[in-house]
PDB file of C-alpha atoms and ligand atoms in Angstrom:
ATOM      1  CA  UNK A   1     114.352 105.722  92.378  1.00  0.00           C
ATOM      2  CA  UNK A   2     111.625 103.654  90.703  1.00  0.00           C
ATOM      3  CA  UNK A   3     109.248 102.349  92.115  1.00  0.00           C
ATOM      4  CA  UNK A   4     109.926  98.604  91.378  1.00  0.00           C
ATOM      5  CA  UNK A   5     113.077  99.706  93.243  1.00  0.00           C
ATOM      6  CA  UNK A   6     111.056 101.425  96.129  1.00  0.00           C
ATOM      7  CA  UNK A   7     109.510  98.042  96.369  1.00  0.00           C
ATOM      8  CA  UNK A   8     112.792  95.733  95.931  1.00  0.00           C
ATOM      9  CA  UNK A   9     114.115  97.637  98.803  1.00  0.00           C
ATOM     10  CA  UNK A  10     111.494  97.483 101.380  1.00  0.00           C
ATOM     11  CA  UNK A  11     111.353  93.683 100.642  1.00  0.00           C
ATOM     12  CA  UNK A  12     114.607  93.626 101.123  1.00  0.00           C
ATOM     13  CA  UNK A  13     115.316  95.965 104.313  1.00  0.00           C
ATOM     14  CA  UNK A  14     112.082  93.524 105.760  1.00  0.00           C
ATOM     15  CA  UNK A  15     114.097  90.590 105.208  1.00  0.00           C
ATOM     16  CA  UNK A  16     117.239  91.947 106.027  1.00  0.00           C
ATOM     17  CA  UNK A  17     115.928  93.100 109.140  1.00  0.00           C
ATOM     18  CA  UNK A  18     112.350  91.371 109.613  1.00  0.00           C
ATOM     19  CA  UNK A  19     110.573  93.165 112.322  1.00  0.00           C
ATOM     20  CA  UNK A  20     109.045  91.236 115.713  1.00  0.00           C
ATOM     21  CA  UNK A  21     111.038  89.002 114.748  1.00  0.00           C
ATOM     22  CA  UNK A  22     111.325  86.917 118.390  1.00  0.00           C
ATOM     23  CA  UNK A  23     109.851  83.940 120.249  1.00  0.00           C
ATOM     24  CA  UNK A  24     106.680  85.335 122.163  1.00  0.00           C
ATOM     25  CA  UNK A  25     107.155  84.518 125.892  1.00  0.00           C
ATOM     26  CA  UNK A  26     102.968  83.650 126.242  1.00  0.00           C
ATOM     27  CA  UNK A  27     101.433  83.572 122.986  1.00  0.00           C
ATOM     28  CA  UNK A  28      97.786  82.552 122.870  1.00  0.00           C
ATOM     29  CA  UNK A  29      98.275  80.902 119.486  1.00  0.00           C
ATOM     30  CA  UNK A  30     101.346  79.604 118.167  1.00  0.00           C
ATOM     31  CA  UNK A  31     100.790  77.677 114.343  1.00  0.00           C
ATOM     32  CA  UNK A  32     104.216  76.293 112.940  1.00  0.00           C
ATOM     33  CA  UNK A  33     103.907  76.800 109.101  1.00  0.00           C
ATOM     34  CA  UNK A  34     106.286  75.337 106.561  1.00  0.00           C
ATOM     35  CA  UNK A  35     106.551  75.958 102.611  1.00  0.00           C
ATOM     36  CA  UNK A  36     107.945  72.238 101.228  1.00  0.00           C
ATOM     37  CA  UNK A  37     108.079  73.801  97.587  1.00  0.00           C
ATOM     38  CA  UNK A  38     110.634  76.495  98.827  1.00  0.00           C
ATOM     39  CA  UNK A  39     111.622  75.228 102.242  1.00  0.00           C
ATOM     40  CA  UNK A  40     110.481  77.874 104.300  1.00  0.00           C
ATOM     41  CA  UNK A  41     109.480  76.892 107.973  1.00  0.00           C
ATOM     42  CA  UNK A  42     107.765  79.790 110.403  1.00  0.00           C
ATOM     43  CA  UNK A  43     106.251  80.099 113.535  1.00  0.00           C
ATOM     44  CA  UNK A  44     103.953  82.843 113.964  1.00  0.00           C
ATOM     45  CA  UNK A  45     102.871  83.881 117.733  1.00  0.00           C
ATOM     46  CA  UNK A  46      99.643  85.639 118.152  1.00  0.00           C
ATOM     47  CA  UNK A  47      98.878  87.360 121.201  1.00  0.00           C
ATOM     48  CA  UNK A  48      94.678  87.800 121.937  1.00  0.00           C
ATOM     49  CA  UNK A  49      93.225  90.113 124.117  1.00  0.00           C
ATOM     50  CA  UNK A  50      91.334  88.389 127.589  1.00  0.00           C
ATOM     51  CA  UNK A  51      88.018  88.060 125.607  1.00  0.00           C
ATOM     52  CA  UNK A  52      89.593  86.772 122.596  1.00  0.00           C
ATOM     53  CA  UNK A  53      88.076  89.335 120.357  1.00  0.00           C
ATOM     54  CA  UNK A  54      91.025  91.065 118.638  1.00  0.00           C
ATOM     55  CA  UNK A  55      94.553  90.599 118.545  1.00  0.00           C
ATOM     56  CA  UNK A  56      97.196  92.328 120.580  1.00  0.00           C
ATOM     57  CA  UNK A  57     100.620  91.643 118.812  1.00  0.00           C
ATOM     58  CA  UNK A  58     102.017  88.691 116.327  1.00  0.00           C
ATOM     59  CA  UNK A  59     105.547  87.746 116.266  1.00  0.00           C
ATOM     60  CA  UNK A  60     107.618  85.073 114.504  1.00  0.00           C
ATOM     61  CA  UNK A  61     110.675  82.986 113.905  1.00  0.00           C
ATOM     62  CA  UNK A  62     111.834  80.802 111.734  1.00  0.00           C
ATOM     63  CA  UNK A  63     114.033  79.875 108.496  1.00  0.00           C
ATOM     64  CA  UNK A  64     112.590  81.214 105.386  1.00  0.00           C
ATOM     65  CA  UNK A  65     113.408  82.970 102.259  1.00  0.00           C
ATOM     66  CA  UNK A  66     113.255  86.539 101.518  1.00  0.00           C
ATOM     67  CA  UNK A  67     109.650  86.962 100.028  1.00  0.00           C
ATOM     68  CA  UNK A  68     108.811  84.655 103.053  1.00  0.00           C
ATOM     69  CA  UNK A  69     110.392  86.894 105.689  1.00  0.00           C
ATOM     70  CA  UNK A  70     109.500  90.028 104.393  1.00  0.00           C
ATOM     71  CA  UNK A  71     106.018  89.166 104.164  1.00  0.00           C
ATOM     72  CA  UNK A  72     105.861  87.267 107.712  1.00  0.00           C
ATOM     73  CA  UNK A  73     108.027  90.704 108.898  1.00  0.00           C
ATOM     74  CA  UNK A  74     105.169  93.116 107.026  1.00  0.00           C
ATOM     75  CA  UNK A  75     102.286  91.206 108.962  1.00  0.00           C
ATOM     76  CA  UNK A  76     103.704  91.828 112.785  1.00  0.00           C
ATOM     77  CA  UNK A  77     103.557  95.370 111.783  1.00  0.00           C
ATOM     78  CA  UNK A  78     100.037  95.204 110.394  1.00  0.00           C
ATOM     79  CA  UNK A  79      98.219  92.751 112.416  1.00  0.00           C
ATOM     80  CA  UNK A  80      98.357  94.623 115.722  1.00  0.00           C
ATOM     81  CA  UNK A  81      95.332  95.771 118.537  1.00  0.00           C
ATOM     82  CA  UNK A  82      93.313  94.861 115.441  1.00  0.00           C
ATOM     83  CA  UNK A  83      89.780  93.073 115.906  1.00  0.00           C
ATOM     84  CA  UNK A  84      89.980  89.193 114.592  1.00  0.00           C
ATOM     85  CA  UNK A  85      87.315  90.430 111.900  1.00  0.00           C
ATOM     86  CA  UNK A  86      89.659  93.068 110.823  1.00  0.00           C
ATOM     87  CA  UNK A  87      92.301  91.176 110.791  1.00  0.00           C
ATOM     88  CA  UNK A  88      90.341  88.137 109.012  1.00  0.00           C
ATOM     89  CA  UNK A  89      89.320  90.484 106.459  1.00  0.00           C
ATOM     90  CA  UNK A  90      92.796  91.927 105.776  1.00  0.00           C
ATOM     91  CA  UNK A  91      94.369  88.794 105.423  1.00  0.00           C
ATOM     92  CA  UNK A  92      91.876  88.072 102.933  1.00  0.00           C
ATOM     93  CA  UNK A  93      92.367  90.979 100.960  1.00  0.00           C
ATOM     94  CA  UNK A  94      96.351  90.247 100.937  1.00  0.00           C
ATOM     95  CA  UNK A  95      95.474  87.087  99.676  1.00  0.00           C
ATOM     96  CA  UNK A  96      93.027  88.174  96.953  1.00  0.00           C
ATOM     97  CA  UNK A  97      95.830  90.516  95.641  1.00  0.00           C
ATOM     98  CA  UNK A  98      98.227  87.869  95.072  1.00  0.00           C
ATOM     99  CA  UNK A  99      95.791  86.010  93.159  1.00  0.00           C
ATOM    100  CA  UNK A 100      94.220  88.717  91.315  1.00  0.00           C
ATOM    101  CA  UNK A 101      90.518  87.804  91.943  1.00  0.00           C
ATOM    102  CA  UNK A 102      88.139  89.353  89.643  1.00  0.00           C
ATOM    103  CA  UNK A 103      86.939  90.429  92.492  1.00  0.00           C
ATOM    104  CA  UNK A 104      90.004  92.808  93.871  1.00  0.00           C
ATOM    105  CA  UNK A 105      90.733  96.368  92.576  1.00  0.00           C
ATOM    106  CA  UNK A 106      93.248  98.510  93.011  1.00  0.00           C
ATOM    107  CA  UNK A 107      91.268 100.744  95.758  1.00  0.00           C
ATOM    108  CA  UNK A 108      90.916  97.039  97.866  1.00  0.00           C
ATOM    109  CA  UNK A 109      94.044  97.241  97.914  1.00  0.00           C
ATOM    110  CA  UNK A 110      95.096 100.413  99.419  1.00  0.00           C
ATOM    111  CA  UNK A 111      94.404  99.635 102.864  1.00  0.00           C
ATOM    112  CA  UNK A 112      97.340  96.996 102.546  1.00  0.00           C
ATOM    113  CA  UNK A 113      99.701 100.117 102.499  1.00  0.00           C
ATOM    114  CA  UNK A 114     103.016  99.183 102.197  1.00  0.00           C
ATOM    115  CA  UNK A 115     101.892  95.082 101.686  1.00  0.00           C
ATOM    116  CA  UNK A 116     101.549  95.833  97.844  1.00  0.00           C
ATOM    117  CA  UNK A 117     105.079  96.131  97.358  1.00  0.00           C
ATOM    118  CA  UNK A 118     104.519  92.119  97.310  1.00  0.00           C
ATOM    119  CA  UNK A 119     101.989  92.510  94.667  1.00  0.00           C
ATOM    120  CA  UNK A 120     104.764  91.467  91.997  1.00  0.00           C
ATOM    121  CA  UNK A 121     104.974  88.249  92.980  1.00  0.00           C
ATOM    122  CA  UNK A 122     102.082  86.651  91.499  1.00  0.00           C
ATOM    123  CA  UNK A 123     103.708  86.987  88.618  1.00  0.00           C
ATOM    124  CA  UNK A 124     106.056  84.190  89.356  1.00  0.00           C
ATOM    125  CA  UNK A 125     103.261  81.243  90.806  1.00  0.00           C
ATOM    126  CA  UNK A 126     105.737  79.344  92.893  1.00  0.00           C
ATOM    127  CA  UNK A 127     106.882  82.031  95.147  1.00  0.00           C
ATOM    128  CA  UNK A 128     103.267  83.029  96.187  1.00  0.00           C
ATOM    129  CA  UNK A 129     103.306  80.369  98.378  1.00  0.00           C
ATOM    130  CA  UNK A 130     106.442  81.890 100.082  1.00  0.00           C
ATOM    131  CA  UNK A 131     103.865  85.320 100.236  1.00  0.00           C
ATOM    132  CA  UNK A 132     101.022  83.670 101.858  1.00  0.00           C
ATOM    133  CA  UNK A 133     102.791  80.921 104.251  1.00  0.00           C
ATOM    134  CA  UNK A 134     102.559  83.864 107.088  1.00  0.00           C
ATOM    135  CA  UNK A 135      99.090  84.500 106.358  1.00  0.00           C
ATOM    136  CA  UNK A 136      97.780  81.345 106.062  1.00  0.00           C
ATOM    137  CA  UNK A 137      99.367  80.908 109.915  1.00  0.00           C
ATOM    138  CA  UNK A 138      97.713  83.869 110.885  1.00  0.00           C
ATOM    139  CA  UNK A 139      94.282  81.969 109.351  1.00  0.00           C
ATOM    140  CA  UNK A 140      94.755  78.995 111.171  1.00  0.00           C
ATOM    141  CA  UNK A 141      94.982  81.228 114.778  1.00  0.00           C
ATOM    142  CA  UNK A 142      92.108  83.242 113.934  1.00  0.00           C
ATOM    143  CA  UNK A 143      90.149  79.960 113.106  1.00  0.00           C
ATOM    144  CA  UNK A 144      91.023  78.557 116.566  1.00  0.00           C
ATOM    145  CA  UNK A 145      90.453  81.317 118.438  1.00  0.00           C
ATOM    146  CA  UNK A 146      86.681  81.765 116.401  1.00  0.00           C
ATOM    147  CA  UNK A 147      86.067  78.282 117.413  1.00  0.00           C
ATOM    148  CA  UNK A 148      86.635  79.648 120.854  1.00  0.00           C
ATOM    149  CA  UNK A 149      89.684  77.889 121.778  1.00  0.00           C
ATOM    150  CA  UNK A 150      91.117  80.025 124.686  1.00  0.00           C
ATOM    151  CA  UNK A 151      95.285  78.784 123.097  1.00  0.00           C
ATOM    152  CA  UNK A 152      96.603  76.180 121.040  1.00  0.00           C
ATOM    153  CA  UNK A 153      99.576  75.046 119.502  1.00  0.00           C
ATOM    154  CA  UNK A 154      99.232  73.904 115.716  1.00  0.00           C
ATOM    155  CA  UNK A 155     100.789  72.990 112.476  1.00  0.00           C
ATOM    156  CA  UNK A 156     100.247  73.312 108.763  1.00  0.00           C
ATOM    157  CA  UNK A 157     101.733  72.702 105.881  1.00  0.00           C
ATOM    158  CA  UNK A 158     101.549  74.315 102.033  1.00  0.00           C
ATOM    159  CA  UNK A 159     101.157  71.630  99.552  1.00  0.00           C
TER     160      UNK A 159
HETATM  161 ZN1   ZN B   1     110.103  80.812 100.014  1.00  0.00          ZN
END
């Protein structure tokens, strides 16, 4: 197996099967995210701990397309009893790899672990909005809960 095939299968088994993929029963922040380009709509839950300094669990729902889902999937299982700065700064470093920043090198990268099997898709411009839509959500919470906002309920768009 290839790797391009390595990767076209875990992107596939993560959409196939995305992972925390449920409605959180008491999330702390809940952003609903939607993708008009592609039509992808998401809701990512994020759990906080008490103090609001790092983030428990994320979970999602929603109807979205394969790079969408698989990336959205991908995040629960990263973004877990992380600190918000660690998880600020790992969003930001998915983000910088799908747009190639002069910046980013390939050792940057390596804490995203199984994340750079999306690293194809900024070849194709119009789908790395599908990558990012999860992220971006996961942004927004971490910008409410830094403004000290104890929960909130938001939406945002791609456009
Ligand atoms: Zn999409």
């Amino acid at each position: 197996m290839n790797s391009d095939e390595l990767y076209q299968e875990i992107i596939m088994d993560h959409a196939g099967r995305p992972r925390n993929y449920s409605v959180m029963p008491d999330p702390s922040f809940t952003v609903e995210a939607e993708n008009p380009m592609c039509g992808d709509e998401l809701t990512l839950c994020v759990k906080t701990s008490e103090d609001g300094l790092r983030i428990e669990k994320t979970q999602f729902t929603g109807q979205s397309c394969a790079i969408c889902t698989a990336s959205a999937s991908l995040l629960t299982t990263k973004i877990r009893s992380l600190s918000m700065s660690d998880a600020e700064k790992f969003s930001r470093t998915f983000q910088e790899m799908l747009k190639r920043t002069p910046e980013t090198s390939v050792e940057d990268c390596e804490p995203l672990g199984n994340l750079q099997v999306l690293e194809g898709v900024r070849k194709f411009p119009m789908r790395v909005k599908c990558a990012t839509l999860a992220w971006h959500a996961l942004d927004q919470a971490i910008a409410q809960s830094q403004q000290g906002i104890p929960s909130s309920k938001t939406a945002i768009s791609e456009d």
